[in-house]
GROMACS .gro file of C-alpha atoms in nm:
model
  434
    1MET     CA    1   2.776   1.348   2.098
    2PHE     CA    2   2.535   1.107   1.937
    3ARG     CA    3   2.735   0.804   2.055
    4LYS     CA    4   2.729   0.936   2.413
    5PHE     CA    5   2.353   0.976   2.390
    6ILE     CA    6   2.313   0.617   2.270
    7VAL     CA    7   2.535   0.486   2.553
    8VAL     CA    8   2.337   0.681   2.815
    9LEU     CA    9   2.008   0.560   2.667
   10GLN     CA   10   2.135   0.204   2.671
   11LEU     CA   11   2.239   0.227   3.036
   12ILE     CA   12   1.900   0.372   3.129
   13LEU     CA   13   1.720   0.090   2.949
   14ILE     CA   14   1.931  -0.178   3.117
   15ALA     CA   15   1.890  -0.019   3.460
   16THR     CA   16   1.515   0.013   3.412
   17ALA     CA   17   1.485  -0.348   3.302
   18LEU     CA   18   1.688  -0.485   3.594
   19TYR     CA   19   1.496  -0.283   3.852
   20THR     CA   20   1.188  -0.502   3.845
   21LYS     CA   21   0.960  -0.562   4.140
   22GLY     CA   22   0.868  -0.926   4.175
   23TRP     CA   23   1.093  -1.020   3.880
   24ALA     CA   24   1.112  -1.393   3.955
   25THR     CA   25   0.736  -1.423   4.004
   26SER     CA   26   0.670  -1.225   3.684
   27TYR     CA   27   0.909  -1.449   3.500
   28THR     CA   28   0.720  -1.760   3.609
   29PHE     CA   29   0.388  -1.604   3.504
   30TYR     CA   30   0.504  -1.500   3.158
   31GLU     CA   31   0.685  -1.829   3.099
   32GLN     CA   32   0.352  -2.010   3.140
   33LEU     CA   33   0.163  -1.736   2.959
   34GLU     CA   34   0.389  -1.781   2.658
   35ASP     CA   35   0.327  -2.153   2.664
   36SER     CA   36  -0.049  -2.103   2.681
   37LEU     CA   37  -0.034  -1.880   2.373
   38GLY     CA   38   0.167  -2.135   2.181
   39LEU     CA   39   0.478  -1.917   2.168
   40ALA     CA   40   0.821  -2.063   2.121
   41PRO     CA   41   1.057  -1.921   2.387
   42GLY     CA   42   1.400  -1.854   2.253
   43ASP     CA   43   1.290  -1.796   1.892
   44SER     CA   44   1.483  -1.549   1.679
   45SER     CA   45   1.436  -1.193   1.801
   46TYR     CA   46   1.405  -1.069   1.445
   47ILE     CA   47   1.071  -1.052   1.268
   48ASP     CA   48   1.117  -1.231   0.938
   49VAL     CA   49   0.888  -1.138   0.649
   50GLU     CA   50   0.929  -1.389   0.365
   51GLY     CA   51   1.299  -1.415   0.439
   52ASP     CA   52   1.346  -1.038   0.453
   53SER     CA   53   1.450  -0.875   0.783
   54THR     CA   54   1.438  -0.518   0.654
   55ILE     CA   55   1.150  -0.441   0.888
   56ILE     CA   56   1.409  -0.361   1.155
   57ALA     CA   57   1.690  -0.244   0.928
   58ASP     CA   58   1.654   0.128   1.005
   59ASN     CA   59   1.716   0.086   1.379
   60PRO     CA   60   1.749  -0.276   1.487
   61TYR     CA   61   1.775  -0.194   1.857
   62TYR     CA   62   1.558   0.098   1.964
   63PHE     CA   63   1.286   0.145   1.701
   64ARG     CA   64   1.026  -0.051   1.900
   65LEU     CA   65   1.047   0.198   2.187
   66PHE     CA   66   0.928   0.487   1.970
   67LEU     CA   67   0.640   0.316   1.787
   68PRO     CA   68   0.288   0.271   1.931
   69LEU     CA   69   0.331   0.018   2.209
   70THR     CA   70   0.310  -0.333   2.065
   71ILE     CA   71   0.342  -0.675   2.228
   72TYR     CA   72   0.627  -0.863   2.061
   73GLN     CA   73   0.648  -1.231   2.145
   74ASP     CA   74   1.026  -1.232   2.103
   75ALA     CA   75   1.055  -0.933   2.338
   76ILE     CA   76   0.895  -1.139   2.613
   77SER     CA   77   1.091  -1.456   2.543
   78GLY     CA   78   1.411  -1.268   2.460
   79SER     CA   79   1.406  -1.064   2.778
   80PHE     CA   80   1.424  -1.386   2.980
   81PHE     CA   81   1.608  -1.632   2.760
   82SER     CA   82   1.858  -1.414   2.571
   83SER     CA   83   2.040  -1.252   2.859
   84GLU     CA   84   2.026  -1.283   3.237
   85LEU     CA   85   1.796  -1.547   3.388
   86HIS     CA   86   1.688  -1.638   3.735
   87ASN     CA   87   1.773  -1.988   3.851
   88GLY     CA   88   1.631  -2.162   4.151
   89ASN     CA   89   1.850  -1.961   4.392
   90ASP     CA   90   1.766  -1.625   4.227
   91THR     CA   91   2.126  -1.578   4.115
   92LEU     CA   92   2.203  -1.434   3.774
   93LEU     CA   93   2.339  -1.668   3.507
   94ARG     CA   94   2.519  -1.512   3.211
   95VAL     CA   95   2.463  -1.661   2.864
   96ASP     CA   96   2.771  -1.671   2.643
   97ARG     CA   97   2.738  -1.451   2.332
   98THR     CA   98   3.085  -1.480   2.192
   99GLY     CA   99   3.122  -1.261   1.884
  100PHE     CA  100   2.779  -1.098   1.919
  101GLU     CA  101   2.783  -0.983   2.279
  102GLN     CA  102   2.743  -0.611   2.221
  103GLU     CA  103   2.461  -0.645   1.969
  104LEU     CA  104   2.265  -0.894   2.178
  105GLU     CA  105   2.311  -0.684   2.492
  106ARG     CA  106   2.148  -0.387   2.320
  107TYR     CA  107   1.861  -0.591   2.183
  108SER     CA  108   1.809  -0.771   2.515
  109ALA     CA  109   1.800  -0.437   2.696
  110VAL     CA  110   1.516  -0.321   2.475
  111ASN     CA  111   1.335  -0.653   2.525
  112ARG     CA  112   1.364  -0.622   2.903
  113ALA     CA  113   1.243  -0.261   2.894
  114LEU     CA  114   0.941  -0.355   2.682
  115THR     CA  115   0.854  -0.644   2.912
  116GLU     CA  116   0.874  -0.409   3.209
  117ILE     CA  117   0.617  -0.181   3.042
  118TYR     CA  118   0.394  -0.480   2.957
  119LEU     CA  119   0.396  -0.578   3.327
  120LYS     CA  120   0.338  -0.236   3.481
  121GLU     CA  121   0.134  -0.052   3.216
  122PRO     CA  122  -0.069  -0.312   3.022
  123GLY     CA  123  -0.327  -0.048   2.936
  124MET     CA  124  -0.076   0.129   2.711
  125VAL     CA  125  -0.055  -0.166   2.470
  126GLN     CA  126  -0.225  -0.086   2.137
  127TYR     CA  127  -0.126  -0.374   1.910
  128ASN     CA  128   0.048  -0.709   1.904
  129ASP     CA  129   0.277  -0.861   1.643
  130TRP     CA  130   0.012  -1.113   1.539
  131GLU     CA  131  -0.202  -0.823   1.420
  132VAL     CA  132   0.096  -0.667   1.245
  133MET     CA  133   0.169  -0.991   1.059
  134GLN     CA  134  -0.206  -1.046   0.993
  135GLU     CA  135  -0.219  -1.380   1.165
  136THR     CA  136  -0.450  -1.525   1.429
  137VAL     CA  137  -0.442  -1.318   1.749
  138ALA     CA  138  -0.467  -1.461   2.096
  139SER     CA  139  -0.534  -1.145   2.297
  140HIS     CA  140  -0.588  -1.321   2.630
  141ALA     CA  141  -0.458  -1.648   2.760
  142ASP     CA  142  -0.690  -1.937   2.831
  143ARG     CA  143  -0.590  -2.005   3.188
  144SER     CA  144  -0.767  -2.339   3.210
  145ASP     CA  145  -0.690  -2.490   2.871
  146ASN     CA  146  -0.624  -2.854   2.784
  147ARG     CA  147  -0.253  -2.817   2.854
  148GLY     CA  148  -0.326  -2.836   3.224
  149ILE     CA  149  -0.179  -2.496   3.308
  150ASN     CA  150  -0.342  -2.353   3.619
  151PHE     CA  151  -0.306  -1.981   3.679
  152ASP     CA  152  -0.517  -1.970   3.994
  153GLY     CA  153  -0.330  -1.836   4.294
  154MET     CA  154  -0.052  -1.683   4.088
  155VAL     CA  155   0.032  -1.313   4.100
  156ASP     CA  156   0.147  -1.078   3.829
  157GLY     CA  157   0.439  -0.834   3.837
  158ASN     CA  158   0.245  -0.589   4.058
  159GLY     CA  159   0.159  -0.852   4.314
  160MET     CA  160  -0.206  -0.874   4.202
  161LYS     CA  161  -0.377  -1.213   4.217
  162ILE     CA  162  -0.456  -1.363   3.875
  163ASP     CA  163  -0.808  -1.481   3.803
  164GLY     CA  164  -0.805  -1.828   3.652
  165ASN     CA  165  -1.138  -1.783   3.470
  166VAL     CA  166  -1.024  -1.599   3.159
  167ASP     CA  167  -1.135  -1.728   2.820
  168LEU     CA  168  -0.922  -1.751   2.512
  169VAL     CA  169  -1.020  -1.478   2.268
  170LYS     CA  170  -0.916  -1.524   1.906
  171ALA     CA  171  -0.951  -1.248   1.654
  172LYS     CA  172  -1.034  -1.350   1.299
  173PRO     CA  173  -0.747  -1.308   1.056
  174ARG     CA  174  -0.781  -0.999   0.838
  175TYR     CA  175  -0.733  -1.122   0.484
  176TRP     CA  176  -0.886  -0.816   0.317
  177LYS     CA  177  -0.733  -0.472   0.291
  178TRP     CA  178  -0.949  -0.178   0.191
  179PHE     CA  179  -0.835   0.158   0.060
  180GLY     CA  180  -1.016   0.465  -0.066
  181TYR     CA  181  -0.896   0.794  -0.209
  182LEU     CA  182  -1.096   1.099  -0.312
  183ALA     CA  183  -0.955   1.419  -0.461
  184VAL     CA  184  -1.127   1.739  -0.571
  185LYS     CA  185  -0.928   1.962  -0.807
  186PHE     CA  186  -1.005   2.323  -0.886
  187SER     CA  187  -0.843   2.596  -1.095
  188GLN     CA  188  -0.962   2.935  -1.220
  189ASN     CA  189  -0.847   3.192  -1.476
  190ALA     CA  190  -0.997   3.535  -1.539
  191TYR     CA  191  -0.923   3.802  -1.803
  192SER     CA  192  -1.064   4.151  -1.837
  193ASP     CA  193  -1.227   4.244  -2.167
  194ASN     CA  194  -0.933   4.468  -2.258
  195TRP     CA  195  -0.657   4.225  -2.159
  196TYR     CA  196  -0.375   4.307  -2.400
  197LYS     CA  197  -0.330   3.945  -2.512
  198GLY     CA  198  -0.692   3.852  -2.506
  199GLY     CA  199  -0.804   3.526  -2.352
  200GLU     CA  200  -1.103   3.334  -2.226
  201SER     CA  201  -1.197   3.330  -1.861
  202ASN     CA  202  -1.247   2.975  -1.741
  203ASN     CA  203  -1.305   2.761  -1.435
  204GLN     CA  204  -1.203   2.399  -1.401
  205LEU     CA  205  -1.337   2.142  -1.158
  206ALA     CA  206  -1.237   1.776  -1.151
  207THR     CA  207  -1.283   1.482  -0.914
  208GLU     CA  208  -1.088   1.159  -0.880
  209LEU     CA  209  -1.200   0.850  -0.691
  210ARG     CA  210  -0.994   0.536  -0.632
  211LEU     CA  211  -1.123   0.233  -0.440
  212GLU     CA  212  -0.922  -0.083  -0.370
  213ALA     CA  213  -1.014  -0.417  -0.214
  214ASN     CA  214  -0.718  -0.655  -0.190
  215PHE     CA  215  -0.723  -1.011  -0.056
  216ALA     CA  216  -0.416  -1.205   0.061
  217LYS     CA  217  -0.411  -1.546   0.228
  218LYS     CA  218  -0.103  -1.765   0.227
  219ASP     CA  219  -0.011  -1.808  -0.141
  220VAL     CA  220  -0.326  -1.652  -0.287
  221THR     CA  221  -0.379  -1.285  -0.376
  222TRP     CA  222  -0.673  -1.108  -0.536
  223ASP     CA  223  -0.643  -0.736  -0.613
  224ASN     CA  224  -0.944  -0.528  -0.718
  225LYS     CA  225  -0.940  -0.162  -0.813
  226LEU     CA  226  -1.198   0.089  -0.933
  227GLU     CA  227  -1.080   0.422  -1.075
  228ALA     CA  228  -1.304   0.712  -1.172
  229LYS     CA  229  -1.210   1.057  -1.300
  230LEU     CA  230  -1.443   1.330  -1.418
  231GLY     CA  231  -1.346   1.689  -1.491
  232TYR     CA  232  -1.504   1.980  -1.673
  233TYR     CA  233  -1.405   2.334  -1.751
  234ALA     CA  234  -1.636   2.626  -1.825
  235SER     CA  235  -1.524   2.909  -2.053
  236GLU     CA  236  -1.706   3.220  -2.166
  237VAL     CA  237  -1.724   3.274  -2.541
  238ASP     CA  238  -1.921   3.565  -2.686
  239GLY     CA  239  -2.101   3.608  -2.356
  240GLN     CA  240  -2.208   3.244  -2.337
  241ALA     CA  241  -2.077   2.974  -2.105
  242LYS     CA  242  -1.931   2.669  -2.276
  243PHE     CA  243  -1.876   2.345  -2.088
  244ARG     CA  244  -1.621   2.088  -2.205
  245SER     CA  245  -1.468   1.776  -2.056
  246ASN     CA  246  -1.096   1.765  -1.981
  247SER     CA  247  -1.078   1.430  -1.795
  248ASP     CA  248  -1.316   1.137  -1.798
  249LEU     CA  249  -1.236   0.778  -1.700
  250PHE     CA  250  -1.416   0.478  -1.555
  251ARG     CA  251  -1.186   0.174  -1.515
  252ILE     CA  252  -1.217  -0.157  -1.328
  253THR     CA  253  -0.925  -0.398  -1.278
  254SER     CA  254  -0.928  -0.740  -1.113
  255LYS     CA  255  -0.611  -0.951  -1.081
  256PHE     CA  256  -0.580  -1.299  -0.930
  257GLY     CA  257  -0.243  -1.442  -0.828
  258TYR     CA  258  -0.103  -1.768  -0.690
  259LYS     CA  259   0.250  -1.765  -0.550
  260ALA     CA  260   0.509  -1.951  -0.756
  261THR     CA  261   0.833  -1.839  -0.588
  262LYS     CA  262   0.938  -1.568  -0.347
  263SER     CA  263   0.859  -1.276  -0.580
  264TRP     CA  264   0.671  -1.440  -0.868
  265TYR     CA  265   0.301  -1.520  -0.894
  266TYR     CA  266   0.100  -1.706  -1.155
  267SER     CA  267  -0.159  -1.445  -1.247
  268SER     CA  268  -0.463  -1.364  -1.455
  269GLN     CA  269  -0.617  -1.023  -1.501
  270ILE     CA  270  -0.938  -0.871  -1.634
  271GLN     CA  271  -0.959  -0.500  -1.709
  272GLY     CA  272  -1.219  -0.277  -1.870
  273TYR     CA  273  -1.255   0.098  -1.909
  274THR     CA  274  -1.467   0.364  -2.078
  275GLN     CA  275  -1.591   0.716  -1.997
  276PHE     CA  276  -1.897   0.868  -1.830
  277LEU     CA  277  -2.022   1.159  -2.039
  278PRO     CA  278  -2.033   1.257  -2.409
  279VAL     CA  279  -1.769   1.486  -2.557
  280HIS     CA  280  -1.829   1.720  -2.854
  281ASP     CA  281  -1.590   1.918  -3.069
  282GLY     CA  282  -1.611   2.292  -3.137
  283ASN     CA  283  -1.873   2.237  -3.405
  284GLY     CA  284  -2.102   2.040  -3.177
  285LEU     CA  285  -2.024   1.702  -3.332
  286MET     CA  286  -1.995   1.407  -3.093
  287LYS     CA  287  -1.643   1.268  -3.049
  288SER     CA  288  -1.710   1.005  -2.781
  289ARG     CA  289  -1.950   0.900  -2.508
  290PHE     CA  290  -2.021   0.616  -2.261
  291PHE     CA  291  -1.923   0.284  -2.427
  292ALA     CA  292  -1.811   0.468  -2.739
  293PRO     CA  293  -1.542   0.355  -2.712
  294ALA     CA  294  -1.504   0.087  -2.442
  295TYR     CA  295  -1.188  -0.123  -2.401
  296ALA     CA  296  -1.139  -0.461  -2.231
  297SER     CA  297  -0.857  -0.712  -2.190
  298VAL     CA  298  -0.802  -1.057  -2.042
  299SER     CA  299  -0.445  -1.175  -1.981
  300ILE     CA  300  -0.267  -1.479  -1.833
  301GLY     CA  301   0.096  -1.493  -1.727
  302LEU     CA  302   0.333  -1.415  -1.441
  303ASP     CA  303   0.331  -1.124  -1.197
  304PHE     CA  304   0.661  -1.003  -1.049
  305LYS     CA  305   0.629  -0.842  -0.705
  306PRO     CA  306   0.976  -0.787  -0.555
  307THR     CA  307   1.046  -0.678  -0.198
  308PHE     CA  308   1.276  -0.377  -0.180
  309LYS     CA  309   1.507  -0.312   0.112
  310LYS     CA  310   1.446   0.059   0.062
  311LYS     CA  311   1.104   0.148   0.192
  312GLY     CA  312   0.854   0.347  -0.009
  313ILE     CA  313   0.871   0.139  -0.330
  314ASP     CA  314   0.586  -0.083  -0.444
  315LEU     CA  315   0.625  -0.257  -0.782
  316SER     CA  316   0.416  -0.504  -0.978
  317ALA     CA  317   0.510  -0.616  -1.330
  318GLN     CA  318   0.273  -0.855  -1.505
  319ILE     CA  319   0.409  -1.040  -1.809
  320SER     CA  320   0.136  -1.208  -2.014
  321PRO     CA  321   0.242  -1.413  -2.317
  322LEU     CA  322  -0.126  -1.476  -2.389
  323ALA     CA  323  -0.368  -1.184  -2.391
  324TYR     CA  324  -0.704  -1.099  -2.543
  325ASN     CA  325  -0.774  -0.734  -2.628
  326CYS     CA  326  -1.101  -0.590  -2.757
  327ARG     CA  327  -1.280  -0.261  -2.815
  328TYR     CA  328  -1.646  -0.175  -2.867
  329VAL     CA  329  -1.807   0.143  -3.006
  330SER     CA  330  -2.180   0.176  -2.952
  331VAL     CA  331  -2.223   0.460  -3.205
  332ASP     CA  332  -2.199   0.334  -3.565
  333GLU     CA  333  -2.067   0.656  -3.716
  334LEU     CA  334  -1.783   0.675  -3.459
  335ALA     CA  335  -1.658   0.317  -3.514
  336PRO     CA  336  -1.416   0.394  -3.804
  337LYS     CA  337  -1.247   0.662  -3.594
  338TYR     CA  338  -1.137   0.389  -3.349
  339GLY     CA  339  -1.010   0.144  -3.611
  340ILE     CA  340  -1.330  -0.060  -3.652
  341GLU     CA  341  -1.463  -0.133  -3.999
  342ALA     CA  342  -1.767   0.064  -4.112
  343GLY     CA  343  -2.087  -0.121  -4.030
  344LYS     CA  344  -1.928  -0.302  -3.733
  345ASN     CA  345  -1.903  -0.212  -3.365
  346PHE     CA  346  -1.655  -0.467  -3.229
  347LEU     CA  347  -1.287  -0.547  -3.282
  348PHE     CA  348  -1.060  -0.793  -3.099
  349ASP     CA  349  -0.697  -0.908  -3.111
  350ILE     CA  350  -0.495  -1.187  -2.951
  351GLY     CA  351  -0.133  -1.123  -2.862
  352SER     CA  352   0.097  -1.050  -2.568
  353ARG     CA  353   0.067  -0.794  -2.293
  354LEU     CA  354   0.288  -0.621  -2.036
  355GLU     CA  355   0.166  -0.405  -1.749
  356THR     CA  356   0.369  -0.240  -1.473
  357ASN     CA  357   0.242  -0.049  -1.170
  358ILE     CA  358   0.482   0.136  -0.945
  359THR     CA  359   0.437   0.369  -0.650
  360TRP     CA  360   0.758   0.531  -0.529
  361THR     CA  361   0.802   0.783  -0.249
  362LEU     CA  362   1.103   0.963  -0.391
  363PHE     CA  363   1.144   1.182  -0.084
  364LYS     CA  364   0.929   1.309   0.200
  365ASN     CA  365   0.579   1.408   0.083
  366PHE     CA  366   0.663   1.353  -0.285
  367THR     CA  367   0.528   1.043  -0.460
  368TRP     CA  368   0.547   0.918  -0.817
  369ARG     CA  369   0.281   0.673  -0.936
  370ASN     CA  370   0.317   0.510  -1.277
  371LYS     CA  371   0.097   0.274  -1.476
  372THR     CA  372   0.238   0.143  -1.805
  373GLN     CA  373   0.052  -0.091  -2.041
  374PHE     CA  374   0.174  -0.246  -2.366
  375PHE     CA  375  -0.016  -0.481  -2.595
  376THR     CA  376   0.083  -0.614  -2.933
  377SER     CA  377  -0.092  -0.848  -3.172
  378TYR     CA  378   0.240  -0.863  -3.362
  379LYS     CA  379   0.067  -0.652  -3.625
  380ASN     CA  380  -0.061  -0.355  -3.427
  381VAL     CA  381   0.049  -0.190  -3.102
  382GLU     CA  382  -0.150  -0.026  -2.825
  383ALA     CA  383   0.051   0.136  -2.545
  384SER     CA  384  -0.020   0.370  -2.256
  385CYS     CA  385   0.192   0.538  -1.987
  386GLU     CA  386   0.025   0.729  -1.702
  387ASN     CA  387   0.243   0.931  -1.463
  388THR     CA  388   0.114   1.105  -1.152
  389PHE     CA  389   0.350   1.324  -0.949
  390ASN     CA  390   0.201   1.424  -0.614
  391TYR     CA  391   0.344   1.664  -0.357
  392ALA     CA  392   0.156   1.656  -0.027
  393ILE     CA  393   0.140   1.997   0.138
  394ASN     CA  394  -0.036   1.844   0.436
  395ARG     CA  395  -0.284   1.567   0.503
  396PHE     CA  396  -0.561   1.725   0.295
  397PHE     CA  397  -0.396   1.943   0.030
  398SER     CA  398  -0.150   1.862  -0.246
  399LEU     CA  399  -0.010   1.971  -0.580
  400GLN     CA  400  -0.041   1.717  -0.860
  401LEU     CA  401   0.096   1.683  -1.211
  402PHE     CA  402  -0.060   1.419  -1.435
  403VAL     CA  403   0.099   1.326  -1.769
  404HIS     CA  404  -0.056   1.057  -1.991
  405TRP     CA  405   0.102   0.938  -2.315
  406ARG     CA  406  -0.080   0.694  -2.542
  407PHE     CA  407  -0.001   0.517  -2.871
  408ASP     CA  408  -0.256   0.337  -3.090
  409ASP     CA  409  -0.185   0.261  -3.454
  410LYS     CA  410  -0.542   0.141  -3.519
  411VAL     CA  411  -0.702   0.485  -3.491
  412GLN     CA  412  -0.703   0.756  -3.756
  413LYS     CA  413  -0.357   0.907  -3.793
  414ASN     CA  414  -0.311   1.268  -3.686
  415GLU     CA  415  -0.144   1.506  -3.927
  416TYR     CA  416   0.109   1.632  -3.671
  417LEU     CA  417   0.131   1.370  -3.396
  418GLY     CA  418   0.075   1.055  -3.598
  419PHE     CA  419  -0.053   0.779  -3.369
  420HIS     CA  420   0.078   0.948  -3.052
  421GLN     CA  421  -0.164   1.109  -2.805
  422LEU     CA  422  -0.083   1.326  -2.502
  423ASN     CA  423  -0.277   1.458  -2.204
  424GLU     CA  424  -0.134   1.676  -1.924
  425ASN     CA  425  -0.293   1.838  -1.620
  426PHE     CA  426  -0.153   2.034  -1.326
  427SER     CA  427  -0.381   2.095  -1.029
  428PHE     CA  428  -0.419   2.196  -0.668
  429ASN     CA  429  -0.608   1.921  -0.485
  430PHE     CA  430  -0.816   1.862  -0.178
  431ASN     CA  431  -0.753   1.497  -0.080
  432TYR     CA  432  -0.916   1.252   0.155
  433SER     CA  433  -0.818   0.888   0.198
  434TRP     CA  434  -0.944   0.604   0.416
   0.00000   0.00000   0.00000
């Protein structure tokens, strides 16, 4: 059944493409239009991204027909040069495709159908492949440029006369990508005074903000990220409301890269993080506050960014043989708790560092995001693994599980957990991204 549908669709596409009013005239116009835009007629009909053609792997023939209408330069050139062409006597010449005839026929049919839409419904076009590939865009042809091409007196595919006074419009390349994410998390528990197990009624409210500004131009990349989390819960104890923090983070990361090979970049990274508000224990004693502690690192090495054939996977693994790690505690009495000698506020180490960041869409609406960091001075170890599992109910609401494991053998050892630390949170979120 499916094969019959594909055959029928193919025949419809071919018939639509061949039934073209003013085909020969349109061909002449677009041949010169391609030349004015600096296109190369007859180029490969596949879009190649750093040697990877997976952009069309899911459906190499028909996928372009079901995406927002985009001008593809190879669709224009391919529709005329890859299949049936008009010669001077308007007879059809067949190009030999020995060994690939069936595949090229399908792809050429789609190219001809797209070109037909470009000719008859230009207002439907939303994008072009220059924009998709983030390169310079020529949205209109300069019909009186220094190549000597004169469009005056010509007609388009609908028989309309072409105005020769159209300027070349070039859009600036977009080297920056911006991303923002905001989530508000809320949970509530209530117990009656005579609840058989007892319990404390509580309300939890947390916010998460993530901003990214990433630059990419040729072999240079520069990734910048700001992450902020702040969450509090209120519980009622002996008739009084108690407020305590359950998540608090302010982190800035900046990474510069220069391409070495296909998937490897020479890289350097600066990262620093602390918290916003003070935290007290049950006895009212301060445990931490802004810049008590604060962590920072500077690392130099290689960044591995592979391209996966399977979509929905984004991986970056930075290997830094040389790294500088430091911590600062602004409150003197808290310094020993974080491995700093009494009477001092600052501690640094030089060693090696590894950081991996992965975002993986495991299946529809379910995403796993992981950030793993490991630093060793070959005497002490500091490691962290943050896992966020997010299930999107719709565009604005999601369920999220956050699990954070940390190891630091410089801090005071816990009686039960040793140097291991663990934080877990499950929440219902309101999300907004831009």
